[in-house]
Amino acid sequence: MKLYNTLTRQTDTLQPINPGTVSVYTCGPTVYDYAHIGHWYTYVRMDTLIRTLRLDGLAPNWVMNITDVGHLVSDGDEGEDKLEKGARREGKTAWEVAEFYTDDFMACMELLTISHPDHITKATDHIAEQIALVQTLESKGYTYTIDDGVYYDTSKFAGYASFARLDLDEQQASGRVQVNTQKRQASDFALWKFSPKNASRDMEWDSPWGKGFPGWHIECSAMSMKYLGETLDIHTGGIDHITVHHTNEIAQSEAATGKRFANYWLHSNHVTVNGEKISKSLGNGIRLQEIIDKGVPVQAVRLHILESHYRSQSRFSWESLEAAHNRLKHWQAVAALYWQSQREEGESLTDTIVDATTNITEQLTNDLSTPQALSLVDDLFSTMETKQLDHGSQSVYKDFLNFLDHALGINLLAQGDLDEEQLTIFQERSIARANKDWEASDLLRDHLLKRGIGVNDTSDGQIWYRI
Ligand SMILES: [Zn+2]
C-alpha cells in the first residue's frame, strides 16, 4: 500500500513496524461546538484509510482522541480555553459542554458509517499521563516556567523546524513573540497552563507546578504513546495541524523518547463551502443535521466526500451534493439488479465484476485514490444498467456489493428486495406486457411509482429501481 507521507514529502510504501498490524492515531475533535462539514471530510477520509488498510489484509489499531480541555482559542497558546468559552456561551459547565458535543460527534460518526476507532481517548481521562510526560521533558531540560505556565523550549530540540519546513527566524521576527513577552522563542508552546489567579475554571487539576490544565499538544503525545507505543505507524489529521500542533507533538514525543514518533503522516486538505473557507463569521460551517433535514441521505454525503482526493482542496456546495445524491441513486438502481430475475443466456459478467474489484482495490491502496475508485464503479454500473444480471454472476455480484460496503462504507444491499405488495404489482405488469395490454401496463407503472419504485423496460424485460 502506498501513502503520501508529509514527513518525506513523497509517496512511500507502507511498511508497518509489526507486520500485519498498523497503529494509527487521528487527532480528533475539540468538543466545544458542533462538528461541521469540513470536519466530516477529514474523518470520512481517515475512515477510508482504515477501511483500505483492512482491504490490504492489515489489522489497524486506531486511536482517536477527544480534546475536551486545553485547546485555546489561538494556536499560539493565547486566549480562552475553547471549552470554558463554550460553557459561558451556553450557561453550562465545561464538563457538560464536553459531554454534549462528544455525544453528538459520536452519533454523527455512526450516521456516516465511520468505523468505530479501537480507542476513543479523552484528554481529561489522561491528565496523569500528560503530567508524567511533562515531568520527563522537564528532567531532560526541555522546559521552563513563566508566569502563566510551563513551556517547551523549542530551541533545545534540533530539527524543530524540519517537519513543517518552518522559517523560525521569520516567525520570531513576525511579532508573535510579543503576545507573551516571557516566552523565549515565538515557537515555544505551553505544556501546562496555570489556572488564572482570580478566576475559577471548571476544569483544573493539581500538578507539580501548581493548579492548572494541560496544553493542547501534550495530550496527543501522551495518549498516542500510551496506546500505540513510542513509535507508531501512521499519524493523521487536518493539513492545518502541520505547522503547529503536529510539529509540537513531534518535538515533545521525540525529545522524551529519543525515538521517531510516527513513520507516516497523512494530512487531509481543506474544504471550501460555496467557494469560501469555512468560518464562524460566514456561518458556512454546515452541520450534518442540516443536510439530513434537507432530505439528503448521509450516504450521499459520504459519496460526495469520496469524490475528491484527500490531498486536494475540495469544494462542497449544495449543487455538488445533489449531483452526488444522483450518483448514489444510479448506484442503488444498478445494485437492485441483484434481487431481480436473471437471464440464462448471453455474456457472463463474472470476470468484469471480479476485475472491477481488483482495480478498485488497486486505486484505493494507491494513496487512497477515491475519485478513480468511484469512476471504476461508474464504469461497471454503466455496462450493467440496461440488462438483467446473468444467472451465474449473482453471487459474485453480491460479493462485489459487500466489497463496496467494506471499501467505501456505501451499503447498497441495505435497500433490500421489493415488498410483497410491490412485487405483486411488478409481476402483474410483466403479465400485462406479455399480453400487450399497454393500458394496464401504464396503470401498474403508476401504482409502482406511488410506492417508490420506478421501472425500465429493456430487451431482457422490465427492471425495477428505487426512486
Ligand atoms: Zn493531535
Short mmCIF file of C-alpha atoms and ligand atoms in Angstrom, two decimals:
data_model
loop_
_atom_site.label_atom_id
_atom_site.label_comp_id
_atom_site.label_asym_id
_atom_site.label_seq_id
_atom_site.Cartn_x
_atom_site.Cartn_y
_atom_site.Cartn_z
CA MET A 1 0.00 0.00 0.00
CA LYS A 2 1.28 3.45 -0.90
CA LEU A 3 0.65 6.69 1.01
CA TYR A 4 1.83 10.24 0.54
CA ASN A 5 3.93 10.90 3.65
CA THR A 6 4.17 14.50 4.84
CA LEU A 7 7.36 13.52 6.70
CA THR A 8 9.24 12.62 3.50
CA ARG A 9 7.14 14.73 1.07
CA GLN A 10 6.83 11.71 -1.19
CA THR A 11 4.65 8.68 -1.78
CA ASP A 12 6.04 5.86 0.34
CA THR A 13 5.25 2.16 0.51
CA LEU A 14 3.74 1.36 3.89
CA GLN A 15 5.93 -0.88 5.98
CA PRO A 16 4.32 -1.42 9.37
CA ILE A 17 6.53 -1.79 12.44
CA ASN A 18 4.82 -5.08 13.33
CA PRO A 19 3.94 -6.92 10.10
CA GLY A 20 0.21 -7.47 9.75
CA THR A 21 -0.91 -4.72 12.13
CA VAL A 22 -0.88 -0.96 11.70
CA SER A 23 -1.09 1.58 14.52
CA VAL A 24 -2.98 4.72 13.55
CA TYR A 25 -3.58 7.89 15.56
CA THR A 26 -6.03 10.56 14.42
CA CYS A 27 -6.33 13.99 16.02
CA GLY A 28 -9.99 14.14 16.95
CA PRO A 29 -12.43 16.97 17.58
CA THR A 30 -12.35 19.73 20.16
CA VAL A 31 -15.79 19.25 21.66
CA TYR A 32 -16.93 22.82 22.36
CA ASP A 33 -19.35 23.09 19.42
CA TYR A 34 -20.95 21.01 16.68
CA ALA A 35 -18.69 19.45 14.05
CA HIS A 36 -19.22 20.89 10.56
CA ILE A 37 -18.88 19.54 7.04
CA GLY A 38 -15.16 20.39 6.91
CA HIS A 39 -14.55 18.12 9.90
CA TRP A 40 -16.55 15.31 8.33
CA TYR A 41 -14.38 15.42 5.23
CA THR A 42 -11.37 14.71 7.45
CA TYR A 43 -12.97 11.89 9.44
CA VAL A 44 -14.53 10.13 6.43
CA ARG A 45 -11.12 10.27 4.75
CA MET A 46 -9.41 8.80 7.82
CA ASP A 47 -12.05 6.10 7.88
CA THR A 48 -11.20 5.39 4.24
CA LEU A 49 -7.59 4.88 5.32
CA ILE A 50 -8.73 2.40 7.98
CA ARG A 51 -11.01 0.56 5.53
CA THR A 52 -8.25 0.40 2.91
CA LEU A 53 -5.75 -0.99 5.41
CA ARG A 54 -8.26 -3.78 6.08
CA LEU A 55 -8.75 -4.38 2.33
CA ASP A 56 -4.99 -4.73 2.09
CA GLY A 57 -5.11 -7.53 4.66
CA LEU A 58 -3.79 -5.46 7.55
CA ALA A 59 -5.32 -5.10 11.02
CA PRO A 60 -5.42 -1.46 12.05
CA ASN A 61 -5.37 -0.41 15.70
CA TRP A 62 -6.99 3.03 15.55
CA VAL A 63 -6.87 5.64 18.29
CA MET A 64 -8.77 8.91 18.09
CA ASN A 65 -8.65 11.49 20.83
CA ILE A 66 -11.33 13.83 22.07
CA THR A 67 -9.95 17.23 23.06
CA ASP A 68 -12.11 18.23 25.99
CA VAL A 69 -9.69 20.61 27.72
CA GLY A 70 -6.79 22.91 26.99
CA HIS A 71 -7.36 23.87 23.35
CA LEU A 72 -7.07 27.63 23.46
CA VAL A 73 -8.74 30.00 21.04
CA SER A 74 -5.37 30.71 19.42
CA ASP A 75 -2.88 28.03 18.38
CA GLY A 76 -0.23 30.26 19.96
CA ASP A 77 -1.46 29.35 23.47
CA GLU A 78 -3.28 32.61 23.91
CA GLY A 79 -6.88 33.43 24.70
CA GLU A 80 -9.52 31.43 26.43
CA ASP A 81 -9.90 27.66 26.61
CA LYS A 82 -12.49 26.79 23.94
CA LEU A 83 -14.34 24.53 26.39
CA GLU A 84 -14.64 27.24 29.06
CA LYS A 85 -15.78 29.68 26.36
CA GLY A 86 -18.42 27.20 25.19
CA ALA A 87 -19.57 26.77 28.78
CA ARG A 88 -20.09 30.52 29.19
CA ARG A 89 -21.93 30.74 25.88
CA GLU A 90 -24.35 28.01 26.88
CA GLY A 91 -24.68 28.67 30.62
CA LYS A 92 -23.37 25.18 31.36
CA THR A 93 -20.19 23.80 32.91
CA ALA A 94 -17.26 22.90 30.65
CA TRP A 95 -17.88 19.26 31.64
CA GLU A 96 -21.48 19.42 30.42
CA VAL A 97 -20.45 21.10 27.18
CA ALA A 98 -17.80 18.44 26.54
CA GLU A 99 -20.24 15.61 27.19
CA PHE A 100 -22.95 17.08 24.96
CA TYR A 101 -20.73 17.68 21.93
CA THR A 102 -18.85 14.39 22.37
CA ASP A 103 -22.16 12.53 22.26
CA ASP A 104 -23.25 14.49 19.20
CA PHE A 105 -19.93 13.81 17.46
CA MET A 106 -20.13 10.07 18.14
CA ALA A 107 -23.75 9.93 16.91
CA CYS A 108 -22.74 11.65 13.65
CA MET A 109 -19.77 9.25 13.26
CA GLU A 110 -22.25 6.40 13.39
CA LEU A 111 -24.66 8.04 10.93
CA LEU A 112 -21.80 8.50 8.46
CA THR A 113 -20.80 4.84 8.98
CA ILE A 114 -17.31 5.89 10.05
CA SER A 115 -15.64 2.85 11.63
CA HIS A 116 -15.58 2.98 15.41
CA PRO A 117 -11.99 3.64 16.49
CA ASP A 118 -10.49 0.92 18.72
CA HIS A 119 -9.83 3.58 21.36
CA ILE A 120 -11.59 6.91 21.79
CA THR A 121 -9.44 8.73 24.32
CA LYS A 122 -10.42 11.88 26.20
CA ALA A 123 -7.75 14.35 27.29
CA THR A 124 -9.42 14.75 30.70
CA ASP A 125 -9.13 10.98 31.32
CA HIS A 126 -5.36 11.15 30.79
CA ILE A 127 -4.18 14.02 32.99
CA ALA A 128 -1.72 11.80 34.92
CA GLU A 129 -0.08 10.58 31.68
CA GLN A 130 0.27 14.16 30.45
CA ILE A 131 1.81 15.34 33.73
CA ALA A 132 4.25 12.39 33.64
CA LEU A 133 5.32 13.33 30.09
CA VAL A 134 5.90 16.96 31.08
CA GLN A 135 7.99 15.70 34.02
CA THR A 136 10.10 13.63 31.63
CA LEU A 137 10.63 16.68 29.41
CA GLU A 138 11.47 18.75 32.49
CA SER A 139 14.04 16.22 33.69
CA LYS A 140 15.67 16.29 30.26
CA GLY A 141 15.93 20.08 30.30
CA TYR A 142 13.36 20.92 27.62
CA THR A 143 11.07 23.09 29.75
CA TYR A 144 10.97 26.44 31.52
CA THR A 145 8.35 28.03 33.72
CA ILE A 146 6.95 31.54 33.35
CA ASP A 147 4.00 33.36 34.94
CA ASP A 148 1.23 31.56 33.07
CA GLY A 149 2.64 28.08 32.72
CA VAL A 150 5.33 25.54 31.91
CA TYR A 151 6.64 25.90 28.36
CA TYR A 152 8.59 23.78 25.90
CA ASP A 153 11.83 25.40 24.80
CA THR A 154 11.82 24.71 21.05
CA SER A 155 15.42 25.89 20.67
CA LYS A 156 16.52 22.79 22.61
CA PHE A 157 15.05 20.42 20.02
CA ALA A 158 17.24 20.27 16.96
CA GLY A 159 15.12 19.79 13.89
CA TYR A 160 12.06 21.51 15.37
CA ALA A 161 11.52 23.31 12.06
CA SER A 162 12.10 20.37 9.75
CA PHE A 163 8.69 18.60 9.69
CA ALA A 164 6.76 21.68 8.60
CA ARG A 165 9.78 23.28 6.84
CA LEU A 166 9.34 26.29 9.11
CA ASP A 167 11.28 29.51 8.88
CA LEU A 168 11.81 30.16 12.58
CA ASP A 169 13.68 33.43 12.09
CA GLU A 170 10.74 34.74 10.13
CA GLN A 171 8.35 33.53 12.83
CA GLN A 172 10.42 35.22 15.53
CA ALA A 173 10.52 38.47 13.57
CA SER A 174 6.82 38.43 12.74
CA GLY A 175 5.98 39.54 16.26
CA ARG A 176 4.03 36.60 17.55
CA VAL A 177 6.50 36.53 20.41
CA GLN A 178 5.24 39.89 21.58
CA VAL A 179 1.93 38.41 22.74
CA ASN A 180 3.70 36.70 25.60
CA THR A 181 6.91 38.58 26.28
CA GLN A 182 8.18 35.96 28.70
CA LYS A 183 8.36 33.25 26.06
CA ARG A 184 11.93 32.66 24.91
CA GLN A 185 11.01 31.86 21.30
CA ALA A 186 7.87 32.61 19.34
CA SER A 187 7.53 28.91 18.60
CA ASP A 188 7.68 27.81 22.28
CA PHE A 189 4.41 26.33 23.47
CA ALA A 190 2.60 25.56 26.72
CA LEU A 191 2.83 22.11 28.25
CA TRP A 192 0.96 23.05 31.41
CA LYS A 193 -1.04 26.24 31.92
CA PHE A 194 -1.76 27.66 35.36
CA SER A 195 -5.32 28.43 36.39
CA PRO A 196 -5.94 32.20 36.35
CA LYS A 197 -5.16 33.81 39.74
CA ASN A 198 -8.50 35.44 40.45
CA ALA A 199 -10.95 33.31 38.49
CA SER A 200 -12.03 29.73 38.81
CA ARG A 201 -12.11 27.22 35.99
CA ASP A 202 -14.47 24.26 35.67
CA MET A 203 -11.58 22.05 34.65
CA GLU A 204 -8.36 22.20 36.67
CA TRP A 205 -6.02 19.76 38.32
CA ASP A 206 -3.15 19.78 40.81
CA SER A 207 0.30 19.27 39.35
CA PRO A 208 3.94 19.50 40.49
CA TRP A 209 3.95 23.07 39.08
CA GLY A 210 0.64 24.26 40.52
CA LYS A 211 -3.06 24.05 39.80
CA GLY A 212 -3.92 24.25 36.13
CA PHE A 213 -4.58 22.28 32.97
CA PRO A 214 -2.57 20.68 30.17
CA GLY A 215 -1.63 22.47 26.96
CA TRP A 216 -3.39 21.23 23.85
CA HIS A 217 -0.49 19.40 22.17
CA ILE A 218 0.70 17.25 25.07
CA GLU A 219 -2.48 15.13 25.13
CA CYS A 220 -1.85 13.65 21.68
CA SER A 221 1.74 12.70 22.51
CA ALA A 222 0.75 11.19 25.86
CA MET A 223 -2.25 9.22 24.61
CA SER A 224 -0.66 8.08 21.36
CA MET A 225 2.34 6.68 23.22
CA LYS A 226 0.14 5.08 25.90
CA TYR A 227 -2.00 3.13 23.42
CA LEU A 228 0.32 2.70 20.42
CA GLY A 229 3.85 2.78 21.81
CA GLU A 230 6.71 5.26 21.48
CA THR A 231 6.73 4.96 17.68
CA LEU A 232 3.51 4.50 15.76
CA ASP A 233 2.92 3.71 12.11
CA ILE A 234 0.54 6.40 10.81
CA HIS A 235 -0.43 9.71 12.39
CA THR A 236 -3.26 11.59 10.71
CA GLY A 237 -5.08 14.89 10.95
CA GLY A 238 -6.06 18.03 9.10
CA ILE A 239 -3.48 19.88 7.00
CA ASP A 240 -3.73 22.92 9.31
CA HIS A 241 -2.17 20.78 12.08
CA ILE A 242 1.19 20.55 10.32
CA THR A 243 2.84 23.82 11.32
CA VAL A 244 1.97 23.95 15.00
CA HIS A 245 0.12 21.00 16.50
CA HIS A 246 1.92 18.15 14.77
CA THR A 247 5.26 19.93 14.83
CA ASN A 248 4.83 20.26 18.60
CA GLU A 249 3.69 16.66 19.04
CA ILE A 250 6.89 15.52 17.32
CA ALA A 251 9.05 17.84 19.43
CA GLN A 252 7.54 16.62 22.71
CA SER A 253 7.47 12.92 21.89
CA GLU A 254 10.90 12.65 20.29
CA ALA A 255 12.56 14.75 22.99
CA ALA A 256 11.06 12.44 25.62
CA THR A 257 11.91 9.11 23.98
CA GLY A 258 14.81 9.82 21.63
CA LYS A 259 12.90 7.81 19.01
CA ARG A 260 10.94 8.74 15.91
CA PHE A 261 7.34 9.48 16.89
CA ALA A 262 5.49 8.41 13.70
CA ASN A 263 6.76 6.84 10.49
CA TYR A 264 3.98 8.16 8.21
CA TRP A 265 1.99 11.37 8.44
CA LEU A 266 -1.22 11.68 6.46
CA HIS A 267 -2.98 15.05 6.14
CA SER A 268 -6.43 15.87 4.86
CA ASN A 269 -6.62 19.06 2.80
CA HIS A 270 -9.04 21.97 3.25
CA VAL A 271 -12.63 22.11 2.11
CA THR A 272 -14.42 25.21 0.90
CA VAL A 273 -18.16 25.73 1.10
CA ASN A 274 -19.63 27.56 -1.88
CA GLY A 275 -16.10 28.62 -2.78
CA GLU A 276 -15.24 30.12 0.62
CA LYS A 277 -13.17 28.94 3.54
CA ILE A 278 -15.34 27.64 6.39
CA SER A 279 -15.52 30.23 9.13
CA LYS A 280 -17.71 31.20 12.06
CA SER A 281 -18.27 34.70 10.68
CA LEU A 282 -19.55 33.40 7.32
CA GLY A 283 -21.78 30.90 9.10
CA ASN A 284 -20.98 28.33 6.40
CA GLY A 285 -19.94 25.52 8.75
CA ILE A 286 -22.82 23.30 7.66
CA ARG A 287 -23.77 20.61 10.17
CA LEU A 288 -24.67 17.05 9.24
CA GLN A 289 -28.13 17.56 10.75
CA GLU A 290 -28.82 20.48 8.38
CA ILE A 291 -28.10 18.19 5.44
CA ILE A 292 -30.33 15.43 6.81
CA ASP A 293 -33.10 17.98 7.40
CA LYS A 294 -33.00 18.83 3.69
CA GLY A 295 -33.78 15.21 2.88
CA VAL A 296 -30.34 14.26 1.57
CA PRO A 297 -29.28 10.80 2.78
CA VAL A 298 -25.98 10.61 4.70
CA GLN A 299 -24.78 8.01 2.18
CA ALA A 300 -24.79 10.80 -0.43
CA VAL A 301 -22.67 12.99 1.88
CA ARG A 302 -20.21 10.17 2.24
CA LEU A 303 -20.11 9.57 -1.51
CA HIS A 304 -19.60 13.29 -2.12
CA ILE A 305 -16.64 13.37 0.26
CA LEU A 306 -15.08 10.40 -1.54
CA GLU A 307 -15.43 12.21 -4.88
CA SER A 308 -12.41 14.34 -4.04
CA HIS A 309 -8.94 13.07 -3.20
CA TYR A 310 -7.90 13.69 0.41
CA ARG A 311 -4.87 15.72 -0.67
CA SER A 312 -6.76 18.05 -2.97
CA GLN A 313 -8.62 21.17 -1.92
CA SER A 314 -12.24 20.15 -2.08
CA ARG A 315 -15.37 22.13 -2.77
CA PHE A 316 -18.65 21.50 -1.08
CA SER A 317 -21.85 23.07 -2.37
CA TRP A 318 -25.50 22.07 -2.24
CA GLU A 319 -25.40 21.58 -6.03
CA SER A 320 -22.41 19.25 -5.90
CA LEU A 321 -24.06 17.34 -3.05
CA GLU A 322 -27.18 16.92 -5.18
CA ALA A 323 -25.01 15.55 -8.01
CA ALA A 324 -23.53 13.02 -5.58
CA HIS A 325 -27.06 12.11 -4.48
CA ASN A 326 -27.96 11.38 -8.12
CA ARG A 327 -24.85 9.25 -8.47
CA LEU A 328 -25.89 7.31 -5.36
CA LYS A 329 -29.38 6.76 -6.81
CA HIS A 330 -27.83 5.41 -10.01
CA TRP A 331 -25.65 3.03 -7.98
CA GLN A 332 -28.64 1.87 -5.96
CA ALA A 333 -30.64 1.28 -9.14
CA VAL A 334 -27.94 -0.96 -10.61
CA ALA A 335 -27.38 -2.69 -7.25
CA ALA A 336 -31.09 -3.57 -7.26
CA LEU A 337 -30.43 -5.98 -10.17
CA TYR A 338 -29.21 -8.38 -7.52
CA TRP A 339 -32.80 -9.13 -6.40
CA GLN A 340 -34.27 -9.43 -9.88
CA SER A 341 -34.74 -12.37 -12.19
CA GLN A 342 -31.59 -13.29 -14.07
CA ARG A 343 -31.11 -14.18 -17.70
CA GLU A 344 -29.84 -17.68 -18.53
CA GLU A 345 -28.13 -16.73 -21.76
CA GLY A 346 -25.72 -14.15 -23.08
CA GLU A 347 -22.38 -12.91 -21.89
CA SER A 348 -21.34 -13.62 -18.29
CA LEU A 349 -20.45 -10.61 -16.16
CA THR A 350 -18.41 -12.57 -13.62
CA ASP A 351 -14.97 -11.65 -14.98
CA THR A 352 -15.93 -7.99 -15.40
CA ILE A 353 -17.14 -7.81 -11.78
CA VAL A 354 -14.07 -9.58 -10.41
CA ASP A 355 -11.77 -7.30 -12.44
CA ALA A 356 -13.59 -4.24 -11.09
CA THR A 357 -12.97 -5.44 -7.52
CA THR A 358 -9.25 -5.84 -8.23
CA ASN A 359 -8.95 -2.47 -9.97
CA ILE A 360 -10.83 -0.57 -7.26
CA THR A 361 -8.60 -2.13 -4.57
CA GLU A 362 -5.57 -1.12 -6.60
CA GLN A 363 -6.73 2.50 -6.73
CA LEU A 364 -7.54 2.68 -3.03
CA THR A 365 -4.22 1.16 -1.99
CA ASN A 366 -2.50 3.72 -4.23
CA ASP A 367 -2.65 6.66 -1.79
CA LEU A 368 -6.42 6.32 -1.32
CA SER A 369 -7.33 7.33 -4.88
CA THR A 370 -11.06 7.52 -4.19
CA PRO A 371 -12.10 9.58 -7.27
CA GLN A 372 -10.59 6.91 -9.55
CA ALA A 373 -12.16 4.11 -7.49
CA LEU A 374 -15.59 5.74 -7.86
CA SER A 375 -15.12 6.09 -11.62
CA LEU A 376 -14.44 2.36 -11.85
CA VAL A 377 -17.73 1.68 -10.06
CA ASP A 378 -19.45 4.00 -12.56
CA ASP A 379 -17.84 2.14 -15.47
CA LEU A 380 -19.02 -1.24 -14.22
CA PHE A 381 -22.51 0.01 -13.46
CA SER A 382 -22.95 1.63 -16.87
CA THR A 383 -22.18 -1.67 -18.59
CA MET A 384 -24.77 -3.36 -16.36
CA GLU A 385 -27.59 -0.85 -16.18
CA THR A 386 -29.60 -1.80 -19.25
CA LYS A 387 -29.66 -5.54 -18.91
CA GLN A 388 -30.53 -8.22 -16.42
CA LEU A 389 -27.79 -9.83 -14.41
CA ASP A 390 -26.81 -13.23 -15.76
CA HIS A 391 -27.66 -16.16 -13.52
CA GLY A 392 -24.07 -17.29 -12.99
CA SER A 393 -22.91 -13.88 -11.71
CA GLN A 394 -25.42 -13.34 -8.93
CA SER A 395 -23.26 -14.49 -6.02
CA VAL A 396 -20.17 -12.71 -7.40
CA TYR A 397 -22.29 -9.58 -7.65
CA LYS A 398 -23.36 -9.90 -4.02
CA ASP A 399 -19.68 -10.23 -3.05
CA PHE A 400 -18.95 -7.09 -5.06
CA LEU A 401 -21.69 -5.09 -3.32
CA ASN A 402 -20.40 -6.28 0.05
CA PHE A 403 -16.90 -5.32 -1.01
CA LEU A 404 -18.10 -1.79 -1.88
CA ASP A 405 -19.66 -1.52 1.56
CA HIS A 406 -16.40 -2.53 3.25
CA ALA A 407 -14.24 -0.34 1.00
CA LEU A 408 -16.36 2.80 0.77
CA GLY A 409 -18.94 2.49 3.53
CA ILE A 410 -21.73 2.76 0.94
CA ASN A 411 -24.17 -0.01 1.76
CA LEU A 412 -26.02 -0.74 -1.49
CA LEU A 413 -27.50 -4.01 -0.24
CA ALA A 414 -29.32 -2.17 2.56
CA GLN A 415 -32.14 -1.10 0.24
CA GLY A 416 -33.40 -4.70 0.04
CA ASP A 417 -35.83 -6.52 -2.23
CA LEU A 418 -39.35 -5.37 -3.16
CA ASP A 419 -42.00 -5.94 -0.51
CA GLU A 420 -44.86 -8.32 -1.20
CA GLU A 421 -47.27 -5.68 -2.48
CA GLN A 422 -44.67 -4.08 -4.79
CA LEU A 423 -43.67 -7.50 -6.10
CA THR A 424 -47.26 -8.45 -6.89
CA ILE A 425 -47.79 -5.28 -8.92
CA PHE A 426 -44.46 -5.76 -10.67
CA GLN A 427 -45.39 -9.31 -11.65
CA GLU A 428 -48.87 -8.23 -12.81
CA ARG A 429 -47.20 -5.68 -15.04
CA SER A 430 -44.99 -8.40 -16.55
CA ILE A 431 -48.12 -10.35 -17.47
CA ALA A 432 -49.83 -7.22 -18.86
CA ARG A 433 -46.80 -6.55 -21.07
CA ALA A 434 -46.68 -10.16 -22.26
CA ASN A 435 -50.35 -9.73 -23.26
CA LYS A 436 -49.54 -6.40 -24.93
CA ASP A 437 -52.08 -4.75 -22.63
CA TRP A 438 -50.32 -1.36 -22.65
CA GLU A 439 -53.10 0.46 -20.82
CA ALA A 440 -52.88 -1.92 -17.83
CA SER A 441 -49.08 -1.79 -18.03
CA ASP A 442 -49.08 2.03 -17.74
CA LEU A 443 -51.54 1.93 -14.87
CA LEU A 444 -49.40 -0.59 -12.97
CA ARG A 445 -46.33 1.54 -13.65
CA ASP A 446 -48.12 4.42 -11.88
CA HIS A 447 -49.02 2.14 -8.97
CA LEU A 448 -45.36 1.23 -8.57
CA LEU A 449 -44.26 4.87 -8.82
CA LYS A 450 -46.62 5.74 -5.96
CA ARG A 451 -44.84 3.07 -3.93
CA GLY A 452 -41.39 4.49 -4.67
CA ILE A 453 -40.46 2.05 -7.44
CA GLY A 454 -39.53 3.00 -11.00
CA VAL A 455 -39.33 0.56 -13.92
CA ASN A 456 -37.27 0.40 -17.09
CA ASP A 457 -38.39 -1.75 -20.00
CA THR A 458 -35.38 -3.43 -21.58
CA SER A 459 -34.83 -6.16 -24.14
CA ASP A 460 -34.46 -8.56 -21.17
CA GLY A 461 -37.83 -7.49 -19.73
CA GLN A 462 -38.65 -4.92 -17.06
CA ILE A 463 -36.12 -3.88 -14.41
CA TRP A 464 -37.12 -2.07 -11.21
CA TYR A 465 -35.23 0.54 -9.19
CA ARG A 466 -35.96 2.68 -6.16
CA ILE A 467 -36.74 6.35 -6.65
ZN ZN B 1 -3.34 15.90 17.98
#
